[in-house]
Amino acid sequence: MCSRLFVVNQLFLGSRELGFELFNDKEVVEMTAIQLKNAIKAGKDVRGVVIDKATNELVLDKDGFYSVNMMKHSHINNYEPMIETDCKVNVFYIVMDKHTENDKPVYDLLSSRFERVTVSEDKLITYLELGLVSAGAKLENGKVLLPVKESKTDQEKKELPVKEEPTVVPKVEAPVTVEKPVAVKAETAVKEEKPLAVKTSGKDKK
């Protein structure tokens, strides 16, 4: 099974963009924008950003992964939101998974400082309301909604044109007409004629 790549932070050196910090379920991975684009084009399971078809630039995956923001990591221990909000925070959480403990749903989160935490649904709702969750979940009618990540095969199926099946017209066989046997008249037997006797004249006799 291929590792998931969660895009966590955007890396800067001063005002110059260097690339991105990602988490692959095991460790921190750094990629440039070009490397990240190539990973997406190669069909890697990248979560957090997509390639904009109009500009060919990386943008937040708002529809597929509910990404609404991301931390910009620049200098030492300097974190600030990519999109400024009313809530001044220097840490974001990404919802990675959901499972059950003691018959109650709990959620595995990853912080922008790569801390792994597990929280209850009530606490996650509070995080969402405060704007602490940057991706991986959203609130809809007071309930937590997680994205459904489609496989590459599913996406390819959507892009392929729907093949229309030809309409099969049932073949109606014509009724077989059984003809009555035609009575054949027996031909009249040919009467054998006797050869005619040739009468010879007496002159021919010697």
XYZ file of C-alpha atoms in Angstrom:
206
model
C 0.000 0.000 0.000
C 1.359 3.411 -0.992
C 2.080 5.904 1.805
C -0.141 8.926 2.160
C 1.539 12.296 1.789
C 0.008 14.984 4.003
C 1.100 18.484 3.010
C 1.636 20.174 6.392
C 3.626 23.413 5.978
C 4.948 25.677 3.268
C 8.663 26.334 3.697
C 10.221 29.779 3.296
C 13.640 31.288 3.723
C 12.766 34.879 4.471
C 10.343 35.776 1.690
C 11.702 33.155 -0.715
C 9.672 29.975 -1.073
C 11.699 26.798 -0.699
C 9.059 24.093 -0.879
C 6.822 22.090 1.434
C 7.014 19.924 4.543
C 5.023 16.703 4.316
C 4.314 13.680 6.499
C 4.184 10.184 4.952
C 2.712 8.289 7.951
C 6.264 7.595 9.202
C 8.466 10.661 8.933
C 8.817 14.246 7.747
C 9.522 14.653 4.036
C 10.558 17.859 2.261
C 9.738 18.553 -1.387
C 10.067 21.456 -3.768
C 6.969 22.655 -5.606
C 8.143 20.878 -8.774
C 8.706 17.602 -6.911
C 5.269 17.863 -5.332
C 3.634 18.521 -8.708
C 5.401 15.512 -10.183
C 4.210 13.356 -7.274
C 0.618 14.429 -7.895
C 0.927 13.796 -11.646
C 2.420 10.369 -10.926
C -0.728 9.436 -8.982
C 0.731 9.592 -5.470
C -1.774 9.899 -2.626
C -1.105 13.583 -1.892
C -3.504 15.210 0.559
C -3.787 18.948 1.078
C -2.978 20.514 -2.284
C -3.881 20.026 -5.940
C -2.660 21.456 -9.235
C -4.857 24.252 -10.549
C -5.715 23.426 -14.171
C -5.869 27.089 -15.205
C -2.555 28.262 -13.707
C -0.695 24.946 -13.260
C 0.164 26.112 -9.714
C -0.341 24.309 -6.409
C -3.456 25.405 -4.525
C -5.279 24.233 -1.399
C -7.488 21.197 -2.015
C -10.705 22.725 -0.687
C -13.060 20.236 -2.318
C -11.157 16.956 -2.031
C -9.523 17.323 1.396
C -11.322 20.342 2.897
C -8.047 22.290 3.083
C -8.785 25.857 4.154
C -5.371 27.020 5.348
C -1.733 26.062 5.890
C 1.163 27.205 8.038
C 4.076 29.104 6.518
C 7.249 27.961 8.242
C 10.064 30.461 7.880
C 13.229 31.072 9.879
C 13.606 29.286 13.213
C 10.371 28.542 15.091
C 8.469 31.098 13.020
C 4.988 29.912 12.001
C 2.167 32.005 10.593
C -1.011 31.112 8.658
C -0.894 31.329 4.887
C -4.379 32.893 4.977
C -4.885 35.383 7.792
C -7.906 34.743 10.004
C -9.493 36.355 13.039
C -8.091 33.548 15.164
C -4.419 34.291 15.726
C -2.786 30.888 16.099
C 0.625 29.464 15.341
C -0.439 25.837 15.117
C -2.889 24.006 12.869
C -4.223 20.455 12.975
C -4.881 18.070 10.097
C -7.383 15.249 10.611
C -5.741 12.046 9.416
C -7.974 9.177 10.550
C -11.037 8.194 12.532
C -11.493 5.094 14.675
C -13.522 3.869 17.646
C -12.506 3.663 21.300
C -14.956 2.461 23.974
C -17.722 2.539 21.356
C -17.111 6.243 20.702
C -15.545 7.877 17.640
C -12.117 9.461 18.096
C -9.916 11.275 15.586
C -6.180 11.135 14.927
C -4.708 14.586 14.289
C -1.346 15.830 13.059
C -0.210 19.311 14.054
C 1.799 21.735 11.944
C 4.689 20.944 14.328
C 4.243 17.206 13.618
C 2.663 16.304 16.935
C 0.339 13.275 16.823
C -2.744 13.597 19.037
C -6.044 11.779 19.373
C -9.168 13.734 20.360
C -12.833 13.022 20.959
C -15.508 14.158 18.526
C -16.627 16.950 20.876
C -13.082 18.295 21.105
C -12.656 18.115 17.328
C -15.864 20.103 16.879
C -14.428 22.745 19.214
C -11.187 22.820 17.204
C -13.169 23.237 13.991
C -15.250 26.051 15.435
C -12.104 27.853 16.620
C -10.430 27.520 13.206
C -7.627 25.281 14.446
C -8.239 22.566 11.834
C -6.655 23.426 8.508
C -7.577 20.274 6.568
C -9.033 16.779 6.725
C -12.472 17.605 8.153
C -15.229 20.192 8.190
C -18.443 20.940 10.055
C -21.732 20.454 8.247
C -24.987 20.973 10.155
C -23.103 20.579 13.426
C -21.597 17.229 12.423
C -18.031 16.295 11.545
C -17.642 15.436 7.871
C -14.523 13.659 6.629
C -13.401 13.669 2.994
C -13.696 10.554 0.908
C -10.403 10.081 -0.872
C -10.875 8.541 -4.310
C -8.408 6.167 -5.811
C -6.765 6.845 -9.109
C -8.844 4.058 -10.685
C -12.067 5.724 -9.572
C -10.942 9.050 -11.002
C -10.031 7.457 -14.310
C -13.448 5.816 -14.481
C -15.111 9.209 -14.052
C -13.002 10.726 -16.825
C -13.726 7.928 -19.281
C -16.790 8.455 -21.519
C -19.737 6.278 -20.724
C -19.988 3.531 -23.291
C -23.514 3.073 -24.518
C -24.560 -0.492 -24.952
C -26.191 -1.230 -28.326
C -29.889 -1.885 -28.197
C -30.553 -5.515 -28.919
C -33.677 -6.004 -31.009
C -35.146 -9.447 -30.438
C -35.135 -11.487 -33.613
C -38.598 -12.635 -34.587
C -38.490 -15.771 -36.604
C -41.039 -16.113 -39.375
C -43.430 -19.004 -38.898
C -42.410 -22.023 -40.868
C -45.063 -22.953 -43.418
C -45.285 -26.651 -43.944
C -46.303 -27.274 -47.513
C -48.506 -30.227 -48.303
C -46.852 -32.817 -50.455
C -47.861 -32.463 -54.065
C -49.366 -35.597 -55.482
C -47.378 -36.698 -58.472
C -49.318 -38.434 -61.242
C -47.769 -41.631 -62.287
C -46.795 -41.431 -65.903
C -48.568 -43.808 -68.252
C -46.309 -46.614 -69.185
C -45.006 -46.266 -72.691
C -46.551 -48.934 -74.834
C -43.912 -50.824 -76.742
C -44.818 -50.870 -80.374
C -44.090 -53.919 -82.428
C -41.853 -53.359 -85.455
C -43.772 -53.114 -88.703
C -43.407 -56.047 -91.048
C -41.875 -54.964 -94.293
C -43.469 -56.671 -97.225
C -40.907 -57.575 -99.867
C -41.754 -57.984 -103.511
C -41.284 -61.221 -105.329
C -38.606 -59.816 -107.548
C -36.212 -59.701 -104.758
C -36.495 -63.424 -104.270
C -33.901 -65.510 -106.080
